[in-house]
Coordinates of C-alpha atoms and ligand atoms in Angstrom, one line a residue:
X290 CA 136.7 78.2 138.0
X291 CA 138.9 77.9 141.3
X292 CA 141.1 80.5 141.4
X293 CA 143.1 81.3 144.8
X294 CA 144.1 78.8 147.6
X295 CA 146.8 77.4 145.7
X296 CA 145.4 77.1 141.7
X297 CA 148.0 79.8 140.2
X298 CA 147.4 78.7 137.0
X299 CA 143.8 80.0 136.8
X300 CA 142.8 82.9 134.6
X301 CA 141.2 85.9 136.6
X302 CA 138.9 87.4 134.5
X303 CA 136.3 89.1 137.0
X304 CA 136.2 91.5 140.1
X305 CA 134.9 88.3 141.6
X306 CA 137.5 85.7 140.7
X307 CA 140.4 88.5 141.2
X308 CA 139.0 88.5 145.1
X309 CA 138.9 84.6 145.1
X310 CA 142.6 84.5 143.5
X311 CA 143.9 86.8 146.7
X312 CA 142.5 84.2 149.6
X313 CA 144.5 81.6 151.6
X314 CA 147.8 83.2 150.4
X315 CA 149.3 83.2 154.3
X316 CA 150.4 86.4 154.0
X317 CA 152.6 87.7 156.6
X318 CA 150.1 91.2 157.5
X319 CA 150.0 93.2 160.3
X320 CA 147.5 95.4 161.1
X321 CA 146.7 96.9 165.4
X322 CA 149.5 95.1 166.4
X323 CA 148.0 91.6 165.0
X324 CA 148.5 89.5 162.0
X325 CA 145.7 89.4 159.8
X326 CA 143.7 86.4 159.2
X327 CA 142.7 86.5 155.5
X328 CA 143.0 90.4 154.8
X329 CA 140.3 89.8 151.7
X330 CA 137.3 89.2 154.6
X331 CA 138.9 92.2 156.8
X332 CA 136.2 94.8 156.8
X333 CA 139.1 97.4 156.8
X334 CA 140.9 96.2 154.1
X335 CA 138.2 94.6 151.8
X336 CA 136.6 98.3 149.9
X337 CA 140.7 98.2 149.1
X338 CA 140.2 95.2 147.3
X339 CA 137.0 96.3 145.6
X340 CA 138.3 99.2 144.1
X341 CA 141.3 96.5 142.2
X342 CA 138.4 94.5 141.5
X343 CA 136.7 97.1 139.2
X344 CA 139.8 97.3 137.3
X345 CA 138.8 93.7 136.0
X346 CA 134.9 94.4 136.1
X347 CA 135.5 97.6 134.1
X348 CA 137.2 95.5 131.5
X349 CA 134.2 93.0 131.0
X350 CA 131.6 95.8 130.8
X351 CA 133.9 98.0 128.5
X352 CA 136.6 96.1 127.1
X353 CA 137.9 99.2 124.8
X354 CA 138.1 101.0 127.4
X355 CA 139.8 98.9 129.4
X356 CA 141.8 95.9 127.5
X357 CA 143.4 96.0 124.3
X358 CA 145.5 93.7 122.2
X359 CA 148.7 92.3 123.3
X360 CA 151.9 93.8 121.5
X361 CA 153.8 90.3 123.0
X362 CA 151.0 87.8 121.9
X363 CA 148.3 89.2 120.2
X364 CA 145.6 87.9 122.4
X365 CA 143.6 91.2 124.7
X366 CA 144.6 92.1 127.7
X367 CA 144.1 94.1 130.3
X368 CA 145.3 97.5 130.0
X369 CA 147.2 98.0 133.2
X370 CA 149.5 94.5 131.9
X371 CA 150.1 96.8 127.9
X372 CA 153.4 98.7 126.8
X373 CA 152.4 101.1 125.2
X374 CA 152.6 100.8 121.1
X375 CA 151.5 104.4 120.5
X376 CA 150.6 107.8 122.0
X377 CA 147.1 106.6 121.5
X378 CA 147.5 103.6 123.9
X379 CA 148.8 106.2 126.7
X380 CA 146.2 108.3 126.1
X381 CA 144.1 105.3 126.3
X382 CA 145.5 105.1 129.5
X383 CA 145.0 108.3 131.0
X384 CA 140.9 107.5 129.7
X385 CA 140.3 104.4 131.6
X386 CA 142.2 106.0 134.6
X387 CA 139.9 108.6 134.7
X388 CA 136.9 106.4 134.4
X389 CA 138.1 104.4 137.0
X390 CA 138.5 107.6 139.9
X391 CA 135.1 108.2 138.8
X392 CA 133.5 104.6 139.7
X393 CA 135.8 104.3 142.4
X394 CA 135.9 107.8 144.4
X395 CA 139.9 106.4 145.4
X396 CA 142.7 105.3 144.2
X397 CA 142.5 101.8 142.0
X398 CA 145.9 100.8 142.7
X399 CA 146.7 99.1 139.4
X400 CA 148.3 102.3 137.4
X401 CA 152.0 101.4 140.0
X402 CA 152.6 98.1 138.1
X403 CA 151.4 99.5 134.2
X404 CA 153.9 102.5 134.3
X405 CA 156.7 100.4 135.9
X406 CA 156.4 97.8 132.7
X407 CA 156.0 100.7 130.8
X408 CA 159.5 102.4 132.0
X409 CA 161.2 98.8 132.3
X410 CA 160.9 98.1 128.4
X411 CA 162.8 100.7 127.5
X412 CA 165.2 100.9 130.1
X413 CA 166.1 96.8 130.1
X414 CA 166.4 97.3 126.1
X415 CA 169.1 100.0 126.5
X416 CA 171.2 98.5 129.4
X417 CA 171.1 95.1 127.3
X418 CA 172.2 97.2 124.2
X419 CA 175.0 98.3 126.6
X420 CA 176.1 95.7 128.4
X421 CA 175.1 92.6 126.5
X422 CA 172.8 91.0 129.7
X423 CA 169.5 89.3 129.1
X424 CA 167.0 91.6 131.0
X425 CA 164.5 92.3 127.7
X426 CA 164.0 89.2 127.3
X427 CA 163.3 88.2 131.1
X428 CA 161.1 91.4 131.2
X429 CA 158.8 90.3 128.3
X430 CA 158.5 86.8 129.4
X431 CA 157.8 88.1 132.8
X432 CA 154.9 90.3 131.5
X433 CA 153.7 87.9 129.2
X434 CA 152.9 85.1 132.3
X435 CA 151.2 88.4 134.0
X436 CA 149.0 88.9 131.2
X437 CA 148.4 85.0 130.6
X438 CA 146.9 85.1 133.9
X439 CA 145.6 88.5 134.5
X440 CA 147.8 89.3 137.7
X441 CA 147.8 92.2 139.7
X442 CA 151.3 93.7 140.1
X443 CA 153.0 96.5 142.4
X444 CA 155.5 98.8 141.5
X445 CA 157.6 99.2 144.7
X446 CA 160.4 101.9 144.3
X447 CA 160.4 104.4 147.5
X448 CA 162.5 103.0 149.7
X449 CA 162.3 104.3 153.7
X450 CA 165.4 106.4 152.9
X451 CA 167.1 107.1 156.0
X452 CA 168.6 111.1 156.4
X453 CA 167.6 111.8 153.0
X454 CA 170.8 114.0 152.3
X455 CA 172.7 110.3 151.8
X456 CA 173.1 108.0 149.1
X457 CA 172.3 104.5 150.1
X458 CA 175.9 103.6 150.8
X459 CA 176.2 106.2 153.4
X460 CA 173.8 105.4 155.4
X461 CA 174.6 104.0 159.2
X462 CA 172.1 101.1 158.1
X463 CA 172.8 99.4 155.3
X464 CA 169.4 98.1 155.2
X465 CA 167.3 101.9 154.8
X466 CA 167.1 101.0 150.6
X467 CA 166.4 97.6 149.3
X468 CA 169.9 96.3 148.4
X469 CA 171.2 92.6 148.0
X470 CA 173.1 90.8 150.2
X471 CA 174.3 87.2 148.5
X472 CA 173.9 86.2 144.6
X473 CA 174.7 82.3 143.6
X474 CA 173.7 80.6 140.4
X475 CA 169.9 80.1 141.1
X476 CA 169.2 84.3 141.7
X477 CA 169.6 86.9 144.5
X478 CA 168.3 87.6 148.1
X479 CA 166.9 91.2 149.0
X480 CA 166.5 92.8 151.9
X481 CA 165.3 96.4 153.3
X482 CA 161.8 98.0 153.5
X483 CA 159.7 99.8 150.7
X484 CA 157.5 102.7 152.1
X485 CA 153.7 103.6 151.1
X486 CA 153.0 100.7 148.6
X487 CA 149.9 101.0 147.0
X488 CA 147.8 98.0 147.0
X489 CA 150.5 95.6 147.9
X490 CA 148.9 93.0 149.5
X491 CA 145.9 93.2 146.7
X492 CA 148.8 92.5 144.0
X493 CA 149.8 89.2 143.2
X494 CA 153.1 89.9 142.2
X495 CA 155.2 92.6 143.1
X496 CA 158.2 95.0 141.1
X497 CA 161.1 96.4 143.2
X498 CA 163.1 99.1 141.6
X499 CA 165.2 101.3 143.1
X500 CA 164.2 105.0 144.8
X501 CA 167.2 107.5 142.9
X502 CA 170.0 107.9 140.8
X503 CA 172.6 106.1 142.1
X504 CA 176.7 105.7 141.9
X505 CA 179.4 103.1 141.7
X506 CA 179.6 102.5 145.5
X507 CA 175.5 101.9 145.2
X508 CA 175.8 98.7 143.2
X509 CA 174.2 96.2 145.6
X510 CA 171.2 98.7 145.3
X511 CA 170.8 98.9 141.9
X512 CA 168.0 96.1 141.8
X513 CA 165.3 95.3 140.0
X514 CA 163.3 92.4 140.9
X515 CA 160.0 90.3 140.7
X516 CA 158.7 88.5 142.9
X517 CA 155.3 86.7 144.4
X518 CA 153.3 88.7 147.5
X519 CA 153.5 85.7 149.2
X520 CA 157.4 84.6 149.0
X521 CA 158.8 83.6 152.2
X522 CA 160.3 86.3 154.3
X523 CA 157.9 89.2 153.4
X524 CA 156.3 91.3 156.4
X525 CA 153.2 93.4 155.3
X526 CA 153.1 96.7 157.9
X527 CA 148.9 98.1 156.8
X528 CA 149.2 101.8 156.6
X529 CA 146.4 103.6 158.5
X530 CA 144.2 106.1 157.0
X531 CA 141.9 108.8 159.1
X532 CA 139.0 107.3 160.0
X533 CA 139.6 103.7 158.7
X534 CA 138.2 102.0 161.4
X535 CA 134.7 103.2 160.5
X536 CA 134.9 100.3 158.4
X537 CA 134.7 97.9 161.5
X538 CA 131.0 99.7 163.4
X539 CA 128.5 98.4 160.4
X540 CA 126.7 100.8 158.5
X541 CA 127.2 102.6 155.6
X542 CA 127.0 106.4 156.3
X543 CA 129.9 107.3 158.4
X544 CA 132.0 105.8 156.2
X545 CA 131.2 107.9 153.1
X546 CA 132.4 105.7 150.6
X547 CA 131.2 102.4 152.2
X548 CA 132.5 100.2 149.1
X549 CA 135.8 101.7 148.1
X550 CA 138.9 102.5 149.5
X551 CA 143.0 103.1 148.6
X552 CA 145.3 100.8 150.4
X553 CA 148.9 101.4 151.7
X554 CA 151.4 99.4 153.2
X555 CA 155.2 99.2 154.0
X556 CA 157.2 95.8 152.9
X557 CA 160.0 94.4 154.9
X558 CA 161.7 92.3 152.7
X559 CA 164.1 89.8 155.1
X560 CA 166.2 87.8 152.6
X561 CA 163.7 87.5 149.9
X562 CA 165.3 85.1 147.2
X563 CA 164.7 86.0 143.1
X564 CA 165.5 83.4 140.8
X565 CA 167.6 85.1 137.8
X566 CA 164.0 84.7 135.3
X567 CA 162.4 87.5 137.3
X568 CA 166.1 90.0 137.8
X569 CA 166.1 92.8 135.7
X570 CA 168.5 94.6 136.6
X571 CA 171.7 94.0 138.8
X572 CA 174.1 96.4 139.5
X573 CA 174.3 98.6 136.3
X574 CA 173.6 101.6 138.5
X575 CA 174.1 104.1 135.7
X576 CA 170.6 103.1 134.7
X577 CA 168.8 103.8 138.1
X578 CA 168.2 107.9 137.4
X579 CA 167.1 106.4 134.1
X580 CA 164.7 104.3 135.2
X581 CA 163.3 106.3 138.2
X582 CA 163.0 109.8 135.0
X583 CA 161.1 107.2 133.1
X584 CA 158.7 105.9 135.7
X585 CA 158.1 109.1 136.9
X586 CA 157.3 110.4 133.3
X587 CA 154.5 107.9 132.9
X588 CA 153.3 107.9 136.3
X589 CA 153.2 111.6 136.8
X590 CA 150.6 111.7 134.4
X591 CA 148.8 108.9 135.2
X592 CA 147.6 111.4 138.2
X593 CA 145.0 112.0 136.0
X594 CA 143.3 109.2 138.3
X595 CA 142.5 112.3 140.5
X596 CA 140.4 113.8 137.7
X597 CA 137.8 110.9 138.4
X598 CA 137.7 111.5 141.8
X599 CA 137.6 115.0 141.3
X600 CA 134.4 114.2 139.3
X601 CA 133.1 112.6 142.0
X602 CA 133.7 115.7 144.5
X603 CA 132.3 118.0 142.3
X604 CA 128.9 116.5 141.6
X605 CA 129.2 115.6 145.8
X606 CA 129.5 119.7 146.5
X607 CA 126.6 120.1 143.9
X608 CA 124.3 117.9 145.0
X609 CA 125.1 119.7 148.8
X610 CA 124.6 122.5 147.5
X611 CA 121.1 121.6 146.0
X612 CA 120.4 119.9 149.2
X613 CA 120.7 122.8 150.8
X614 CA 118.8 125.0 148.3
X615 CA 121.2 127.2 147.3
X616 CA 122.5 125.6 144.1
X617 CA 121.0 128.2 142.1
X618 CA 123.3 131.2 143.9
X619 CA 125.4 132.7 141.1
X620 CA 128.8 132.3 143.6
X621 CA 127.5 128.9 144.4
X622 CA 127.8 127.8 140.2
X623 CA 131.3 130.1 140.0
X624 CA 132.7 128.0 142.6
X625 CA 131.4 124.6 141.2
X626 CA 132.8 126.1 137.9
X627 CA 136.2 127.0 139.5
X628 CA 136.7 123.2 140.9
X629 CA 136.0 121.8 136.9
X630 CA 138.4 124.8 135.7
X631 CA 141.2 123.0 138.0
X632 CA 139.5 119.7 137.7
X633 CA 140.0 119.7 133.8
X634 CA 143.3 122.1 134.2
X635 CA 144.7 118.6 135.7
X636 CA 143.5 116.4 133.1
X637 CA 144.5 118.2 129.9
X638 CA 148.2 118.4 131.0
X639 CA 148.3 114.7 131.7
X640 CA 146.6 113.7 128.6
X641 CA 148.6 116.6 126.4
X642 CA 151.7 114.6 127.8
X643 CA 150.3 111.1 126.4
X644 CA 149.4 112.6 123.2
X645 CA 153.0 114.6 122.8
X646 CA 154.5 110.5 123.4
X647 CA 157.7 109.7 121.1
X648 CA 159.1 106.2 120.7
X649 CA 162.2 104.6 122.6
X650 CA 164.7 102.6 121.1
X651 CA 162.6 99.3 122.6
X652 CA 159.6 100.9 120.6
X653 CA 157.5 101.4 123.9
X654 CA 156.3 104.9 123.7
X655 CA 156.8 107.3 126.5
X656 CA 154.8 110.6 126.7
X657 CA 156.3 114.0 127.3
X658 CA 158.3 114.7 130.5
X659 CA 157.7 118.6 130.6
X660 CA 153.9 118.1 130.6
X661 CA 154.0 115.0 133.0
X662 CA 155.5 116.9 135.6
X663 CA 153.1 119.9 135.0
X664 CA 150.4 117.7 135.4
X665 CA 152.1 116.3 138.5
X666 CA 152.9 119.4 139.8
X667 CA 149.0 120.8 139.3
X668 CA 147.7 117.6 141.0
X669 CA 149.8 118.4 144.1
X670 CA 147.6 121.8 144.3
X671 CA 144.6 121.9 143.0
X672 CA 143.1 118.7 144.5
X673 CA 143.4 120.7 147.9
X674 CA 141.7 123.8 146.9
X675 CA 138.7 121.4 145.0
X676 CA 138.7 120.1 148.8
X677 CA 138.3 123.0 150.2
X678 CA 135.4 124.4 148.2
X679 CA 133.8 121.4 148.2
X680 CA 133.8 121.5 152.3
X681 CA 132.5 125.5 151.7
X682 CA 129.6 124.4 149.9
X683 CA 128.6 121.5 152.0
X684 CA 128.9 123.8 154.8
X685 CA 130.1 122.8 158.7
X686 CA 128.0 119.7 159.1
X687 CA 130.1 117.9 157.0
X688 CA 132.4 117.9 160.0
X689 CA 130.0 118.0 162.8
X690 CA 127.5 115.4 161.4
X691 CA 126.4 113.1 163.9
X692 CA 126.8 109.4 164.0
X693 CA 124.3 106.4 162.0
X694 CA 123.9 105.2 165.3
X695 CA 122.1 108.6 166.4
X696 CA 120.2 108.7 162.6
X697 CA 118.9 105.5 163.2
X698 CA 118.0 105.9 167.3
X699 CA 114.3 105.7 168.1
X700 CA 114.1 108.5 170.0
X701 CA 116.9 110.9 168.4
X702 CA 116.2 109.4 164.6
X703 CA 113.1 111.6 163.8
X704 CA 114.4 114.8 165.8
X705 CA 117.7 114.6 163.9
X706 CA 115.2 114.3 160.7
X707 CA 113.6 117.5 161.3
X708 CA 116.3 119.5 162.5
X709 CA 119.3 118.4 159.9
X710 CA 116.4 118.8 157.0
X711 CA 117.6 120.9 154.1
X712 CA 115.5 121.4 151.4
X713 CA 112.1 119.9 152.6
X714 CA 112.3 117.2 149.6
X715 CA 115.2 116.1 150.5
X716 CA 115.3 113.3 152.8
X717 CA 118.1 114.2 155.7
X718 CA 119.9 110.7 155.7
X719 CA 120.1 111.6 151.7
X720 CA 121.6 115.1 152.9
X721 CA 124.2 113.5 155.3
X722 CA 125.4 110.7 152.9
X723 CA 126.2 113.1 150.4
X724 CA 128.5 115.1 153.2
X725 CA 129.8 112.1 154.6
X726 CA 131.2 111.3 151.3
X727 CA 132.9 114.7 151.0
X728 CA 134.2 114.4 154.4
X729 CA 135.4 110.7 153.5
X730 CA 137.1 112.8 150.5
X731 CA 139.0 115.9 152.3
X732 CA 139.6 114.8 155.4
X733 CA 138.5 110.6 156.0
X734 CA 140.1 107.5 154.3
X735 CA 140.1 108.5 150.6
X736 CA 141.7 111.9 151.2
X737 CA 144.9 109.8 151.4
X738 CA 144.3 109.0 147.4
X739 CA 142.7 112.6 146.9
X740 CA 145.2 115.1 149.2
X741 CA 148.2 113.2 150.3
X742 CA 148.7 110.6 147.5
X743 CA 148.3 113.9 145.1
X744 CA 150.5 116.1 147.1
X745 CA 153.6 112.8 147.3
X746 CA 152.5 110.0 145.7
X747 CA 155.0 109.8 141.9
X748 CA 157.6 112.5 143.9
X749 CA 156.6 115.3 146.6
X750 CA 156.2 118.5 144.5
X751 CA 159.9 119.9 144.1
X752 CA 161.0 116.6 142.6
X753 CA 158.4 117.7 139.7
X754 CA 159.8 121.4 140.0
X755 CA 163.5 120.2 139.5
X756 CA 162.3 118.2 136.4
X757 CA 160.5 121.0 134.8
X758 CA 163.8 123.5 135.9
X759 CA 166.1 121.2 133.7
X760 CA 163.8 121.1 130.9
X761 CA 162.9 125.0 130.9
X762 CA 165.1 125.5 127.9
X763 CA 166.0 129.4 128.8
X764 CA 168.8 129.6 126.6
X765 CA 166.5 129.5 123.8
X766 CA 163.8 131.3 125.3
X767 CA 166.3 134.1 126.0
X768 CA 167.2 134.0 122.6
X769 CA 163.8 134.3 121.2
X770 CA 163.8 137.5 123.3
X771 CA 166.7 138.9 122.0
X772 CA 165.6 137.9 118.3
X773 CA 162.3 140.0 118.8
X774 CA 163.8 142.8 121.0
X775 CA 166.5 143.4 118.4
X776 CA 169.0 142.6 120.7
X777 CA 172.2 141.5 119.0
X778 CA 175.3 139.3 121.1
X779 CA 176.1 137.1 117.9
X780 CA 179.3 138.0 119.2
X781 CA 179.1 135.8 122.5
X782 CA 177.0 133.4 120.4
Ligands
FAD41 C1 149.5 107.6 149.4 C2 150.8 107.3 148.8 C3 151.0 106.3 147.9 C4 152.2 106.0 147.4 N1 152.4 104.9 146.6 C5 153.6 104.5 146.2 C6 153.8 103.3 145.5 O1 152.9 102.6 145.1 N2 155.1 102.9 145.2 C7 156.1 103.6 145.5 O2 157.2 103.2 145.2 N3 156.0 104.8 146.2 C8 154.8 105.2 146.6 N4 154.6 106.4 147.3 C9 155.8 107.1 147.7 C10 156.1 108.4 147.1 O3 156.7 108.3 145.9 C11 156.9 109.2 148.2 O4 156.0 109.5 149.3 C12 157.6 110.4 147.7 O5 158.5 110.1 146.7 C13 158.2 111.2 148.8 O6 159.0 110.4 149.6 P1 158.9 110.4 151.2 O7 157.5 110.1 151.5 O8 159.9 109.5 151.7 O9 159.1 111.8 151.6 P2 160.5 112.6 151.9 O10 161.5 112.1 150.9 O11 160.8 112.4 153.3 O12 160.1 114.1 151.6 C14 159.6 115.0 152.6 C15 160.0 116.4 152.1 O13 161.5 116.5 152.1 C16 161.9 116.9 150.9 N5 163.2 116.2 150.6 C17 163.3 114.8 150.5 N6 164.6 114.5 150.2 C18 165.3 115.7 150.1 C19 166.6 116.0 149.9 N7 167.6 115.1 149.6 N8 166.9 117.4 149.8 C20 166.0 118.3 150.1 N9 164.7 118.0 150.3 C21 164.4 116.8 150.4 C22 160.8 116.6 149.9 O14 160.9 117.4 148.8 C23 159.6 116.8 150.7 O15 159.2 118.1 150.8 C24 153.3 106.7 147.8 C25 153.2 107.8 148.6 C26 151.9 108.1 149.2 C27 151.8 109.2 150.1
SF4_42 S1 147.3 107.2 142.7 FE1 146.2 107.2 140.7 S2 147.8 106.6 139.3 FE2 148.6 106.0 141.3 S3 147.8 103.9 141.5 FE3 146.3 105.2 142.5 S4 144.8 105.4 140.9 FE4 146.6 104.8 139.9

């Protein structure tokens, strides 16, 4: 089937035909100072595009896993394009995530787009209900063509921001949040910048929403809009990650996780232009801290992503362990017990969130907010100590390993296979793969999924702690105190 190069109207059913569909799109992309050819055949960008293409190979090999039928037309889909109908689908969710950081070692990049349908169903439903506009509608027809086709599509909502201590109309540039600036019969035209997108320029299609709660004086900013990767005026800035260009020397060693990578980028939108169809919200800024609490509810615990990865780290810090013939030490097995206490600590507050999931008026269900942000809040921690007994058992060589180059010299090979030898069965370059892939974990390109993504990605780690303060219900707790402690102040009550 030709997909890509023009033939939008394909169906992308495969890992392969998803890679096909991103080629010859002219994207404007700039990475070292250069625009980028075709980003699908850069060798830094491609494992990117691999790890979005096992989203759709997943789904072939285990479509319950990873599709399900369409609330809007019946037919199956891919998960990451489903509103949720139950808690079940959420936890569904939260399964496939999981399964995914596992095959993938990074982030997957899909999980932006899913939770930003998910918190625009409900949220278009009650400003319609409010203010008699047509955004529900738009919205399902919308997510109906991206499930037709079996698009990729990026939630963009962190805007660069400026002195964060101002609201987007007191900024000295107007520009520092995505805002528009002209509206005529056929749609608007944006323009600003949208920090750290995952997997931009892998999507096909792309969600702007805004960053925070906004006020009256913020209307241009309250936006929400659709549009293509590839519409005219769109500047792709590629984000770096440590150690990225390890990617461009050949081999596979150094780069610990030759296949599979996250990718992050920043959008400069210069007079983008939205037709009406694809607007779904304009200006009713009383909705924006309701959409940004709902994304962030469904998002927060989609960071059980990390819990796959976290799979992955912990059987990499076994196996290092074993490579080194100590796996049977009794503080070696606490500690690979400590990272699957935190690992699973992680991953039963996310999916304890789906499963506590309540419907909206729209009927979408969304999962609990309290445990979201616990989960959240958890992923912002314990991914870093997992890290950092994963780099205790590999021991230093995981960061003083030398090059393939030297592993594969003919004079310096076989010395470096004698000296670097663990356990004698263990073939060294076996021994060194393993730590490269921690090192690609902790401290190389995927420790911007594992450590900084965890740590910021969904809201930096008070934006979780200001959630769970407002929810913290002390008035009642206090009062079950009193109850128990025979304390009595009916009186103020
Ligand atoms: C790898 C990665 C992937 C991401 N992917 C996406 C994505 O796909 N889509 C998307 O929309 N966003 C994405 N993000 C953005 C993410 O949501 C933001 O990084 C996060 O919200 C923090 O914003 P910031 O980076 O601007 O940091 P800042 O806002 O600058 O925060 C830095 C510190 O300042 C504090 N701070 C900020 N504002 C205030 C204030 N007003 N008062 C007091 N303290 C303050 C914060 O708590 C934090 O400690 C991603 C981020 C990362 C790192
Ligand atoms: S960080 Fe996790 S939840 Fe977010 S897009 Fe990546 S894989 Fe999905």
């Amino acid at each position: 089937m030709p997909l890509g190069n023009g033939d939008k109207n394909a169906r992308i059913d495969s890992g392969d035909q998803y890679i096909e569909s991103l080629r010859g799109r002219n994207l404007r992309v700039f990475l070292f100072g250069e625009l980028v050819e075709e980003p699908v055949d850069h060798p830094m960008i491609r494992p990117s595009i691999n790890a979005v293409a096992e989203t759709y190979d997943l789904a072939l090999r285990e479509p319950e896993t990873a599709t399900v039928e369409s609330s809007l037309t019946g037919k199956r889909v891919n998960r990451f394009l489903h509103v949720a109908q139950s808690a079940q689908d959420l936890v569904a969710q939260n399964m496939m995530q999981r399964k995914l950081g596992q095959n993938t070692g990074t982030c997957f990049q899909r999980c932006v787009g899913m939770d930003a349908f998910n918190s625009l169903y409900s949220v278009t439903y009650e400003i319609d209900e409010k203010h008699d506009t047509p955004y529900h509608a738009r919205l399902k027809a919308f997510l109906e063509e991206m499930q037709e086709h079996n698009y990729v599509v990026g939630g963009a909502m962190t805007d660069v921001k400026g002195d964060r201590s101002k609201a987007p109309h007191e900024q000295d540039d107007p520009d520092l949040f995505v805002h528009v600036t002209k509206r005529n019969q056929d749609g608007v035209w944006l323009k600003g910048a949208k920090a750290h997108q995952t997997g931009c320029i892998n999507s096909h299609w792309i969600i702007a929403m805004p960053t925070m709660r906004l006020g009256p004086a913020d209307e241009n900013y309250a936006i929400v809009a659709a549009f293509p990767v590839d519409a005219p005026g769109i500047t792709y800035i590629y984000g770096r990650q440590s150690c990225d260009t390890r990617s461009m020397e050949g081999g596979s060693i150094d780069v610990g996780n030759a296949k599979f990578s996250g990718q992050e980028a920043m959008v400069l939108l210069d007079e983008v232009f939205v037709p009406w169809s694809h607007v779904f919200m304009d200006g009713e800024h009383e909705f924006a801290s309701m959409l940004v609490e709902r994304f962030t509810c469904y998002h927060r615990r989609s960071y059980v992503c990390k819990t796959g990865v976290g799979d992955v780290l912990i059987g990499a810090a076994a196996q290092a362990a074993e490579d080194n013939g100590v796996d049977k030490a009794s503080h070696i097995k606490d500690k690979l017990v400590q990272m699957t206490h935190l690992n699973e600590t992680m991953y039963a507050t996310g999916i304890a969130s789906s499963h506590q999931a309540r419907p909206t008026k729209s009927g979408v269900y969304l999962n609990d907010d309290m445990l979201a942000n616990v989960c959240k809040h958890h992923v912002t921690k314990m991914p870093f100590e997992m890290g950092r007994i994963a780099q205790d058992l590999a021991g230093g060589l995981v960061s003083t390993a030398p090059s393939e180059k030297e592993l594969r010299h003919p004079e310096l090979g076989a010395l470096l296979e004698k000296y670097l030898k663990g356990r004698a069965d263990v073939p060294t370059e076996s021994r060194i793969r393993i730590l490269r892939l921690i090192e690609n974990m902790t401290m190389g390109r995927n420790a911007v999924g594992y450590l900084t993504e965890s740590l910021h990605g969904a809201g930096s780690p008070q934006a979780q702690r200001v959630q769970i303060g407002r929810q913290m219900s002390l008035d009642f707790k206090k009062g079950l105190a009193r109850r128990l402690a025979g304390v009595d102040r009916s009186d103020e009550e």
